[in-house]
Amino acid sequence: MKLQFYKYQGTGNDFIMIDNRDMLFSKNDTKLVQRLCDRKFGIGADGLILLENDDDTDFKMVYYNADGNQSTMCGNGGRCLVAFAKEIGVISDRAEFMAVDGLHRAEFQNDEVVLEMQPVDLVENFEGYSYLDTGSPHHVQLIDNLESLDVKQEGSRLRYGKYGKAGSNINFVKKLKDDLFAVRTYERGVEDETLSCGTGVTAVALAMYDRGYTKNSAVGLETPGGRLEVLFEANDKGYKNIKLKGKAEKVFEGILEL
Ligand SMILES: N[C@@H](CCC[C@H](N)C(=O)O)C(=O)O
């Protein structure tokens, strides 16, 4: 069987995109997704995303982590999928799509994709860290030695020690300016540091605001893969109109013989 694939990246978080509107992809084949995402034996990616038909919106997003399992929302993946949908002619300048956490809207602004995230009602603040769900679960922790930190080692310790099997993504943060934070993320399902995480930086922006480390509702996030911006409205019920903004680019496309 021949499989047409596309490779995208959003601030270095990279994804294999497959147009599955014909529903021919073996969706329960964990080993196949693992192999495609493998950086030595496959195409190589942090995750794989299927674009499928949806009755009520422009398309449906089905997300897999590099470990081959379907998972919760991926913010950078969502932005890349919108760029992919435009590339293959499913949308033009804006999109409305269904993901595992519900409806998302997106639009292009110059060379960036702005993705609306689900509202967040609860930020749990503990001594030294916060925990919240921005479509995916996130631990957010300020740290002094961000540059030298072994994110894989410390992230996997917290991911398994504190949050058990289902786990959480782990974000380490350093304040750079009032409206700018540096972030490094350990992603569950990749089980390593990735160059950026969209739901992760969203969680960081909200947690930093919630804890009083910024008064801005437009926050810049510097990741190892580049700059993202998170915009939101805060009210007594939590956070709404949350937007994740950044570049999403096609890297290459090809055909695999399976
Ligand atoms: N890279 C993502 C997050 C993907 C999901 C995550 N690994 C999980 O399983 O929770 C993003 O950009 O949000």
PDB file of C-alpha atoms and ligand atoms in Angstrom:
ATOM      1  CA  MET A   1       0.000   0.000   0.000  1.00  0.00           C
ATOM      2  CA  LYS A   2       1.219   3.516  -0.816  1.00  0.00           C
ATOM      3  CA  LEU A   3       0.793   6.222   1.826  1.00  0.00           C
ATOM      4  CA  GLN A   4       1.020   9.911   0.906  1.00  0.00           C
ATOM      5  CA  PHE A   5       2.301  11.879   3.901  1.00  0.00           C
ATOM      6  CA  TYR A   6       3.276  15.464   4.719  1.00  0.00           C
ATOM      7  CA  LYS A   7       5.689  16.647   7.375  1.00  0.00           C
ATOM      8  CA  TYR A   8       4.985  19.919   9.259  1.00  0.00           C
ATOM      9  CA  GLN A   9       6.611  21.770  12.137  1.00  0.00           C
ATOM     10  CA  GLY A  10       5.378  24.472  14.502  1.00  0.00           C
ATOM     11  CA  THR A  11       8.256  26.045  16.467  1.00  0.00           C
ATOM     12  CA  GLY A  12      10.140  22.772  16.085  1.00  0.00           C
ATOM     13  CA  ASN A  13       7.324  20.519  17.373  1.00  0.00           C
ATOM     14  CA  ASP A  14       7.045  18.248  14.335  1.00  0.00           C
ATOM     15  CA  PHE A  15       4.221  16.154  12.965  1.00  0.00           C
ATOM     16  CA  ILE A  16       3.366  13.717  10.192  1.00  0.00           C
ATOM     17  CA  MET A  17       0.109  14.749   8.521  1.00  0.00           C
ATOM     18  CA  ILE A  18      -2.126  12.282   6.719  1.00  0.00           C
ATOM     19  CA  ASP A  19      -5.278  13.129   4.803  1.00  0.00           C
ATOM     20  CA  ASN A  20      -7.570  10.351   6.064  1.00  0.00           C
ATOM     21  CA  ARG A  21     -10.834  11.564   4.533  1.00  0.00           C
ATOM     22  CA  ASP A  22     -11.044   8.192   2.760  1.00  0.00           C
ATOM     23  CA  MET A  23     -10.604   6.427   6.156  1.00  0.00           C
ATOM     24  CA  LEU A  24      -7.954   4.029   4.749  1.00  0.00           C
ATOM     25  CA  PHE A  25      -5.356   4.583   7.516  1.00  0.00           C
ATOM     26  CA  SER A  26      -5.142   1.732  10.095  1.00  0.00           C
ATOM     27  CA  LYS A  27      -6.142   3.789  13.103  1.00  0.00           C
ATOM     28  CA  ASN A  28      -5.490   1.121  15.757  1.00  0.00           C
ATOM     29  CA  ASP A  29      -2.053   0.153  14.471  1.00  0.00           C
ATOM     30  CA  THR A  30       0.080   1.531  17.322  1.00  0.00           C
ATOM     31  CA  LYS A  31       3.234  -0.074  15.915  1.00  0.00           C
ATOM     32  CA  LEU A  32       2.730   1.601  12.522  1.00  0.00           C
ATOM     33  CA  VAL A  33       2.383   5.078  14.079  1.00  0.00           C
ATOM     34  CA  GLN A  34       5.449   4.378  16.253  1.00  0.00           C
ATOM     35  CA  ARG A  35       7.428   3.309  13.191  1.00  0.00           C
ATOM     36  CA  LEU A  36       6.396   6.340  11.131  1.00  0.00           C
ATOM     37  CA  CYS A  37       7.369   8.692  13.997  1.00  0.00           C
ATOM     38  CA  ASP A  38      10.695   6.915  14.637  1.00  0.00           C
ATOM     39  CA  ARG A  39      13.617   9.237  13.779  1.00  0.00           C
ATOM     40  CA  LYS A  40      15.891   6.372  12.707  1.00  0.00           C
ATOM     41  CA  PHE A  41      13.549   3.817  11.098  1.00  0.00           C
ATOM     42  CA  GLY A  42      10.729   6.094   9.907  1.00  0.00           C
ATOM     43  CA  ILE A  43       9.893   9.640   8.813  1.00  0.00           C
ATOM     44  CA  GLY A  44      10.533  10.997  12.311  1.00  0.00           C
ATOM     45  CA  ALA A  45       8.159  13.213  14.315  1.00  0.00           C
ATOM     46  CA  ASP A  46       6.854  14.076  17.792  1.00  0.00           C
ATOM     47  CA  GLY A  47       3.375  13.016  16.674  1.00  0.00           C
ATOM     48  CA  LEU A  48       1.109  11.989  13.822  1.00  0.00           C
ATOM     49  CA  ILE A  49      -2.157  13.697  12.898  1.00  0.00           C
ATOM     50  CA  LEU A  50      -5.022  12.472  10.747  1.00  0.00           C
ATOM     51  CA  LEU A  51      -7.297  14.954   8.996  1.00  0.00           C
ATOM     52  CA  GLU A  52     -10.770  13.424   8.702  1.00  0.00           C
ATOM     53  CA  ASN A  53     -14.219  14.558   7.625  1.00  0.00           C
ATOM     54  CA  ASP A  54     -16.538  15.983  10.270  1.00  0.00           C
ATOM     55  CA  ASP A  55     -20.312  16.465   9.837  1.00  0.00           C
ATOM     56  CA  ASP A  56     -20.468  19.889  11.491  1.00  0.00           C
ATOM     57  CA  THR A  57     -17.099  21.549  10.931  1.00  0.00           C
ATOM     58  CA  ASP A  58     -14.404  21.840   8.248  1.00  0.00           C
ATOM     59  CA  PHE A  59     -12.549  18.717   9.457  1.00  0.00           C
ATOM     60  CA  LYS A  60     -11.702  16.528  12.421  1.00  0.00           C
ATOM     61  CA  MET A  61      -8.268  16.259  14.095  1.00  0.00           C
ATOM     62  CA  VAL A  62      -7.102  12.836  15.305  1.00  0.00           C
ATOM     63  CA  TYR A  63      -3.830  13.107  17.238  1.00  0.00           C
ATOM     64  CA  TYR A  64      -1.256  10.407  18.108  1.00  0.00           C
ATOM     65  CA  ASN A  65       1.880  10.859  20.190  1.00  0.00           C
ATOM     66  CA  ALA A  66       5.154   9.377  18.873  1.00  0.00           C
ATOM     67  CA  ASP A  67       4.567   6.353  21.156  1.00  0.00           C
ATOM     68  CA  GLY A  68       1.729   5.358  18.800  1.00  0.00           C
ATOM     69  CA  ASN A  69      -1.177   6.124  21.135  1.00  0.00           C
ATOM     70  CA  GLN A  70      -3.989   8.596  20.531  1.00  0.00           C
ATOM     71  CA  SER A  71      -3.806  11.379  23.077  1.00  0.00           C
ATOM     72  CA  THR A  72      -5.344  14.630  24.222  1.00  0.00           C
ATOM     73  CA  MET A  73      -5.153  18.012  22.455  1.00  0.00           C
ATOM     74  CA  CYS A  74      -2.002  19.179  20.714  1.00  0.00           C
ATOM     75  CA  GLY A  75      -1.791  22.965  20.253  1.00  0.00           C
ATOM     76  CA  ASN A  76       1.150  23.090  17.844  1.00  0.00           C
ATOM     77  CA  GLY A  77      -0.300  20.116  15.987  1.00  0.00           C
ATOM     78  CA  GLY A  78      -3.630  21.932  15.687  1.00  0.00           C
ATOM     79  CA  ARG A  79      -1.896  24.965  14.184  1.00  0.00           C
ATOM     80  CA  CYS A  80       0.035  22.741  11.739  1.00  0.00           C
ATOM     81  CA  LEU A  81      -3.142  20.870  10.802  1.00  0.00           C
ATOM     82  CA  VAL A  82      -4.829  24.158   9.873  1.00  0.00           C
ATOM     83  CA  ALA A  83      -1.874  24.977   7.578  1.00  0.00           C
ATOM     84  CA  PHE A  84      -2.121  21.452   6.112  1.00  0.00           C
ATOM     85  CA  ALA A  85      -5.891  21.816   5.559  1.00  0.00           C
ATOM     86  CA  LYS A  86      -5.180  24.974   3.568  1.00  0.00           C
ATOM     87  CA  GLU A  87      -2.424  23.251   1.563  1.00  0.00           C
ATOM     88  CA  ILE A  88      -4.757  20.455   0.439  1.00  0.00           C
ATOM     89  CA  GLY A  89      -7.663  22.833  -0.261  1.00  0.00           C
ATOM     90  CA  VAL A  90      -9.994  21.868   2.602  1.00  0.00           C
ATOM     91  CA  ILE A  91     -10.146  25.484   3.887  1.00  0.00           C
ATOM     92  CA  SER A  92      -8.983  28.901   2.704  1.00  0.00           C
ATOM     93  CA  ASP A  93      -8.169  31.576   5.310  1.00  0.00           C
ATOM     94  CA  ARG A  94      -9.960  30.390   8.414  1.00  0.00           C
ATOM     95  CA  ALA A  95     -11.055  27.086   9.909  1.00  0.00           C
ATOM     96  CA  GLU A  96     -13.409  25.530  12.382  1.00  0.00           C
ATOM     97  CA  PHE A  97     -12.525  21.981  13.389  1.00  0.00           C
ATOM     98  CA  MET A  98     -13.331  19.298  15.909  1.00  0.00           C
ATOM     99  CA  ALA A  99     -10.631  17.861  18.173  1.00  0.00           C
ATOM    100  CA  VAL A 100     -10.655  15.514  21.153  1.00  0.00           C
ATOM    101  CA  ASP A 101     -11.342  18.435  23.545  1.00  0.00           C
ATOM    102  CA  GLY A 102     -14.062  20.046  21.399  1.00  0.00           C
ATOM    103  CA  LEU A 103     -14.423  22.798  18.813  1.00  0.00           C
ATOM    104  CA  HIS A 104     -11.487  24.985  17.740  1.00  0.00           C
ATOM    105  CA  ARG A 105     -11.457  28.003  15.439  1.00  0.00           C
ATOM    106  CA  ALA A 106      -8.349  29.247  13.681  1.00  0.00           C
ATOM    107  CA  GLU A 107      -7.248  31.911  11.265  1.00  0.00           C
ATOM    108  CA  PHE A 108      -4.098  32.938   9.417  1.00  0.00           C
ATOM    109  CA  GLN A 109      -2.434  36.241  10.352  1.00  0.00           C
ATOM    110  CA  ASN A 110       0.402  36.943   7.926  1.00  0.00           C
ATOM    111  CA  ASP A 111       2.640  33.856   8.172  1.00  0.00           C
ATOM    112  CA  GLU A 112       1.221  32.729  11.527  1.00  0.00           C
ATOM    113  CA  VAL A 113      -1.705  30.552  12.570  1.00  0.00           C
ATOM    114  CA  VAL A 114      -3.860  31.772  15.462  1.00  0.00           C
ATOM    115  CA  LEU A 115      -5.644  28.885  17.159  1.00  0.00           C
ATOM    116  CA  GLU A 116      -8.482  29.334  19.660  1.00  0.00           C
ATOM    117  CA  MET A 117      -8.128  26.987  22.616  1.00  0.00           C
ATOM    118  CA  GLN A 118     -10.841  25.709  24.961  1.00  0.00           C
ATOM    119  CA  PRO A 119     -11.620  27.875  28.028  1.00  0.00           C
ATOM    120  CA  VAL A 120      -9.761  26.952  31.226  1.00  0.00           C
ATOM    121  CA  ASP A 121     -11.803  27.071  34.455  1.00  0.00           C
ATOM    122  CA  LEU A 122      -9.265  25.862  36.950  1.00  0.00           C
ATOM    123  CA  VAL A 123      -5.605  26.583  37.670  1.00  0.00           C
ATOM    124  CA  GLU A 124      -4.384  24.682  40.726  1.00  0.00           C
ATOM    125  CA  ASN A 125      -1.511  26.510  42.408  1.00  0.00           C
ATOM    126  CA  PHE A 126       0.711  24.578  44.812  1.00  0.00           C
ATOM    127  CA  GLU A 127       3.965  25.374  46.591  1.00  0.00           C
ATOM    128  CA  GLY A 128       6.465  25.732  43.716  1.00  0.00           C
ATOM    129  CA  TYR A 129       4.272  24.580  40.829  1.00  0.00           C
ATOM    130  CA  SER A 130       0.857  24.816  39.137  1.00  0.00           C
ATOM    131  CA  TYR A 131      -1.260  22.180  37.443  1.00  0.00           C
ATOM    132  CA  LEU A 132      -3.893  22.848  34.767  1.00  0.00           C
ATOM    133  CA  ASP A 133      -5.524  21.336  31.710  1.00  0.00           C
ATOM    134  CA  THR A 134      -5.316  23.330  28.477  1.00  0.00           C
ATOM    135  CA  GLY A 135      -6.632  20.442  26.369  1.00  0.00           C
ATOM    136  CA  SER A 136      -3.739  18.357  27.696  1.00  0.00           C
ATOM    137  CA  PRO A 137      -2.573  18.163  31.331  1.00  0.00           C
ATOM    138  CA  HIS A 138       0.372  20.385  32.320  1.00  0.00           C
ATOM    139  CA  HIS A 139       2.642  20.823  35.328  1.00  0.00           C
ATOM    140  CA  VAL A 140       4.221  24.307  35.306  1.00  0.00           C
ATOM    141  CA  GLN A 141       7.267  25.033  37.448  1.00  0.00           C
ATOM    142  CA  LEU A 142       9.516  28.103  37.689  1.00  0.00           C
ATOM    143  CA  ILE A 143      13.187  27.185  37.761  1.00  0.00           C
ATOM    144  CA  ASP A 144      16.457  29.184  37.964  1.00  0.00           C
ATOM    145  CA  ASN A 145      18.805  26.906  36.020  1.00  0.00           C
ATOM    146  CA  LEU A 146      16.548  26.505  32.957  1.00  0.00           C
ATOM    147  CA  GLU A 147      19.401  26.499  30.418  1.00  0.00           C
ATOM    148  CA  SER A 148      21.446  23.769  32.129  1.00  0.00           C
ATOM    149  CA  LEU A 149      18.520  21.651  33.384  1.00  0.00           C
ATOM    150  CA  ASP A 150      18.329  18.016  32.245  1.00  0.00           C
ATOM    151  CA  VAL A 151      14.682  18.305  31.131  1.00  0.00           C
ATOM    152  CA  LYS A 152      14.419  14.639  30.142  1.00  0.00           C
ATOM    153  CA  GLN A 153      15.649  13.386  33.488  1.00  0.00           C
ATOM    154  CA  GLU A 154      13.740  15.849  35.680  1.00  0.00           C
ATOM    155  CA  GLY A 155      10.628  15.740  33.467  1.00  0.00           C
ATOM    156  CA  SER A 156      10.378  11.949  33.513  1.00  0.00           C
ATOM    157  CA  ARG A 157      10.935  11.896  37.287  1.00  0.00           C
ATOM    158  CA  LEU A 158       7.982  14.264  37.841  1.00  0.00           C
ATOM    159  CA  ARG A 159       5.841  12.782  35.080  1.00  0.00           C
ATOM    160  CA  TYR A 160       5.970   9.278  36.572  1.00  0.00           C
ATOM    161  CA  GLY A 161       6.530  10.137  40.245  1.00  0.00           C
ATOM    162  CA  LYS A 162       3.880  12.769  40.739  1.00  0.00           C
ATOM    163  CA  TYR A 163       1.236  11.995  38.118  1.00  0.00           C
ATOM    164  CA  GLY A 164       1.351   8.227  37.718  1.00  0.00           C
ATOM    165  CA  LYS A 165       0.633   6.283  34.540  1.00  0.00           C
ATOM    166  CA  ALA A 166      -1.742   8.709  32.790  1.00  0.00           C
ATOM    167  CA  GLY A 167       0.811  11.365  33.683  1.00  0.00           C
ATOM    168  CA  SER A 168       1.229  14.989  32.785  1.00  0.00           C
ATOM    169  CA  ASN A 169       3.404  17.050  30.497  1.00  0.00           C
ATOM    170  CA  ILE A 170       6.044  18.928  32.493  1.00  0.00           C
ATOM    171  CA  ASN A 171       7.000  22.560  31.758  1.00  0.00           C
ATOM    172  CA  PHE A 172       9.998  24.356  33.253  1.00  0.00           C
ATOM    173  CA  VAL A 173       9.856  28.148  33.125  1.00  0.00           C
ATOM    174  CA  LYS A 174      12.068  31.178  33.626  1.00  0.00           C
ATOM    175  CA  LYS A 175      10.787  34.767  33.622  1.00  0.00           C
ATOM    176  CA  LEU A 176      12.687  36.915  31.073  1.00  0.00           C
ATOM    177  CA  LYS A 177      10.579  40.107  31.126  1.00  0.00           C
ATOM    178  CA  ASP A 178       7.139  41.121  32.443  1.00  0.00           C
ATOM    179  CA  ASP A 179       5.468  39.709  29.352  1.00  0.00           C
ATOM    180  CA  LEU A 180       8.045  37.115  28.246  1.00  0.00           C
ATOM    181  CA  PHE A 181       8.913  33.674  29.629  1.00  0.00           C
ATOM    182  CA  ALA A 182      11.379  31.008  28.508  1.00  0.00           C
ATOM    183  CA  VAL A 183       9.912  27.490  28.517  1.00  0.00           C
ATOM    184  CA  ARG A 184      11.282  23.952  28.123  1.00  0.00           C
ATOM    185  CA  THR A 185       8.805  21.070  28.016  1.00  0.00           C
ATOM    186  CA  TYR A 186       8.963  17.338  28.673  1.00  0.00           C
ATOM    187  CA  GLU A 187       6.130  15.748  26.678  1.00  0.00           C
ATOM    188  CA  ARG A 188       4.404  12.591  27.787  1.00  0.00           C
ATOM    189  CA  GLY A 189       3.910  10.190  24.872  1.00  0.00           C
ATOM    190  CA  VAL A 190       7.164  11.415  23.355  1.00  0.00           C
ATOM    191  CA  GLU A 191       8.862  10.782  26.718  1.00  0.00           C
ATOM    192  CA  ASP A 192      11.496  13.386  26.016  1.00  0.00           C
ATOM    193  CA  GLU A 193      11.972  17.121  25.733  1.00  0.00           C
ATOM    194  CA  THR A 194      10.408  18.552  22.559  1.00  0.00           C
ATOM    195  CA  LEU A 195      11.437  21.867  21.000  1.00  0.00           C
ATOM    196  CA  SER A 196       8.085  23.406  21.944  1.00  0.00           C
ATOM    197  CA  CYS A 197       4.599  22.455  23.122  1.00  0.00           C
ATOM    198  CA  GLY A 198       1.516  24.556  22.280  1.00  0.00           C
ATOM    199  CA  THR A 199      -0.798  23.427  25.086  1.00  0.00           C
ATOM    200  CA  GLY A 200       2.304  23.684  27.318  1.00  0.00           C
ATOM    201  CA  VAL A 201       3.067  27.339  26.598  1.00  0.00           C
ATOM    202  CA  THR A 202      -0.661  28.091  26.930  1.00  0.00           C
ATOM    203  CA  ALA A 203      -0.560  26.525  30.391  1.00  0.00           C
ATOM    204  CA  VAL A 204       2.573  28.517  31.257  1.00  0.00           C
ATOM    205  CA  ALA A 205       1.005  31.854  30.221  1.00  0.00           C
ATOM    206  CA  LEU A 206      -2.163  31.201  32.272  1.00  0.00           C
ATOM    207  CA  ALA A 207      -0.264  29.884  35.306  1.00  0.00           C
ATOM    208  CA  MET A 208       2.136  32.851  35.312  1.00  0.00           C
ATOM    209  CA  TYR A 209      -0.826  35.255  35.184  1.00  0.00           C
ATOM    210  CA  ASP A 210      -2.753  33.294  37.811  1.00  0.00           C
ATOM    211  CA  ARG A 211       0.212  33.338  40.210  1.00  0.00           C
ATOM    212  CA  GLY A 212       0.784  37.076  39.638  1.00  0.00           C
ATOM    213  CA  TYR A 213       4.122  36.757  37.784  1.00  0.00           C
ATOM    214  CA  THR A 214       2.684  38.792  34.901  1.00  0.00           C
ATOM    215  CA  LYS A 215      -0.159  41.279  34.618  1.00  0.00           C
ATOM    216  CA  ASN A 216      -0.282  40.968  30.826  1.00  0.00           C
ATOM    217  CA  SER A 217      -2.960  39.053  28.980  1.00  0.00           C
ATOM    218  CA  ALA A 218      -0.720  38.774  25.912  1.00  0.00           C
ATOM    219  CA  VAL A 219       2.362  36.777  26.840  1.00  0.00           C
ATOM    220  CA  GLY A 220       5.402  35.810  24.744  1.00  0.00           C
ATOM    221  CA  LEU A 221       6.879  32.349  25.215  1.00  0.00           C
ATOM    222  CA  GLU A 222      10.440  31.642  24.114  1.00  0.00           C
ATOM    223  CA  THR A 223      10.902  27.928  23.438  1.00  0.00           C
ATOM    224  CA  PRO A 224      14.010  26.125  22.096  1.00  0.00           C
ATOM    225  CA  GLY A 225      12.146  25.942  18.743  1.00  0.00           C
ATOM    226  CA  GLY A 226      11.116  29.610  18.538  1.00  0.00           C
ATOM    227  CA  ARG A 227       8.653  32.210  19.786  1.00  0.00           C
ATOM    228  CA  LEU A 228       4.937  31.678  20.466  1.00  0.00           C
ATOM    229  CA  GLU A 229       2.352  34.094  21.824  1.00  0.00           C
ATOM    230  CA  VAL A 230      -0.644  33.352  24.046  1.00  0.00           C
ATOM    231  CA  LEU A 231      -3.507  35.839  24.382  1.00  0.00           C
ATOM    232  CA  PHE A 232      -6.455  35.423  26.742  1.00  0.00           C
ATOM    233  CA  GLU A 233      -9.202  37.087  28.787  1.00  0.00           C
ATOM    234  CA  ALA A 234      -9.289  36.523  32.524  1.00  0.00           C
ATOM    235  CA  ASN A 235     -12.480  36.724  34.561  1.00  0.00           C
ATOM    236  CA  ASP A 236     -13.761  35.375  37.897  1.00  0.00           C
ATOM    237  CA  LYS A 237     -14.639  32.028  36.276  1.00  0.00           C
ATOM    238  CA  GLY A 238     -11.189  31.452  34.785  1.00  0.00           C
ATOM    239  CA  TYR A 239      -9.793  32.075  31.321  1.00  0.00           C
ATOM    240  CA  LYS A 240     -11.540  32.354  27.956  1.00  0.00           C
ATOM    241  CA  ASN A 241     -10.850  33.538  24.404  1.00  0.00           C
ATOM    242  CA  ILE A 242      -7.474  31.850  24.721  1.00  0.00           C
ATOM    243  CA  LYS A 243      -5.423  32.090  21.542  1.00  0.00           C
ATOM    244  CA  LEU A 244      -2.162  30.395  20.619  1.00  0.00           C
ATOM    245  CA  LYS A 245      -0.245  32.183  17.872  1.00  0.00           C
ATOM    246  CA  GLY A 246       2.841  31.182  15.909  1.00  0.00           C
ATOM    247  CA  LYS A 247       4.301  29.857  12.686  1.00  0.00           C
ATOM    248  CA  ALA A 248       3.333  26.484  11.194  1.00  0.00           C
ATOM    249  CA  GLU A 249       5.330  25.300   8.194  1.00  0.00           C
ATOM    250  CA  LYS A 250       5.408  22.426   5.738  1.00  0.00           C
ATOM    251  CA  VAL A 251       8.845  20.764   5.747  1.00  0.00           C
ATOM    252  CA  PHE A 252       8.439  18.123   3.022  1.00  0.00           C
ATOM    253  CA  GLU A 253       6.042  15.558   1.610  1.00  0.00           C
ATOM    254  CA  GLY A 254       6.459  12.065   0.234  1.00  0.00           C
ATOM    255  CA  ILE A 255       5.054   8.649  -0.450  1.00  0.00           C
ATOM    256  CA  LEU A 256       5.721   5.630   1.766  1.00  0.00           C
ATOM    257  CA  GLU A 257       5.426   2.015   0.584  1.00  0.00           C
ATOM    258  CA  LEU A 258       3.851   0.109   3.470  1.00  0.00           C
TER     259      LEU A 258
HETATM  260  N1  LIG B   1       2.867  18.874  21.483  1.00  0.00           N
HETATM  261  C1  LIG B   1       1.595  19.116  21.970  1.00  0.00           C
HETATM  262  C2  LIG B   1       1.028  18.311  23.082  1.00  0.00           C
HETATM  263  C3  LIG B   1       0.753  16.903  22.603  1.00  0.00           C
HETATM  264  C4  LIG B   1       0.032  16.061  23.598  1.00  0.00           C
HETATM  265  C5  LIG B   1       0.899  15.638  24.716  1.00  0.00           C
HETATM  266  N2  LIG B   1       2.114  14.995  24.345  1.00  0.00           N
HETATM  267  C6  LIG B   1       0.059  14.732  25.620  1.00  0.00           C
HETATM  268  O1  LIG B   1      -0.084  13.530  25.335  1.00  0.00           O
HETATM  269  O2  LIG B   1      -0.489  15.249  26.598  1.00  0.00           O
HETATM  270  C7  LIG B   1       1.170  20.559  21.937  1.00  0.00           C
HETATM  271  O3  LIG B   1       1.704  21.316  21.119  1.00  0.00           O
HETATM  272  O4  LIG B   1       0.238  20.940  22.649  1.00  0.00           O
END
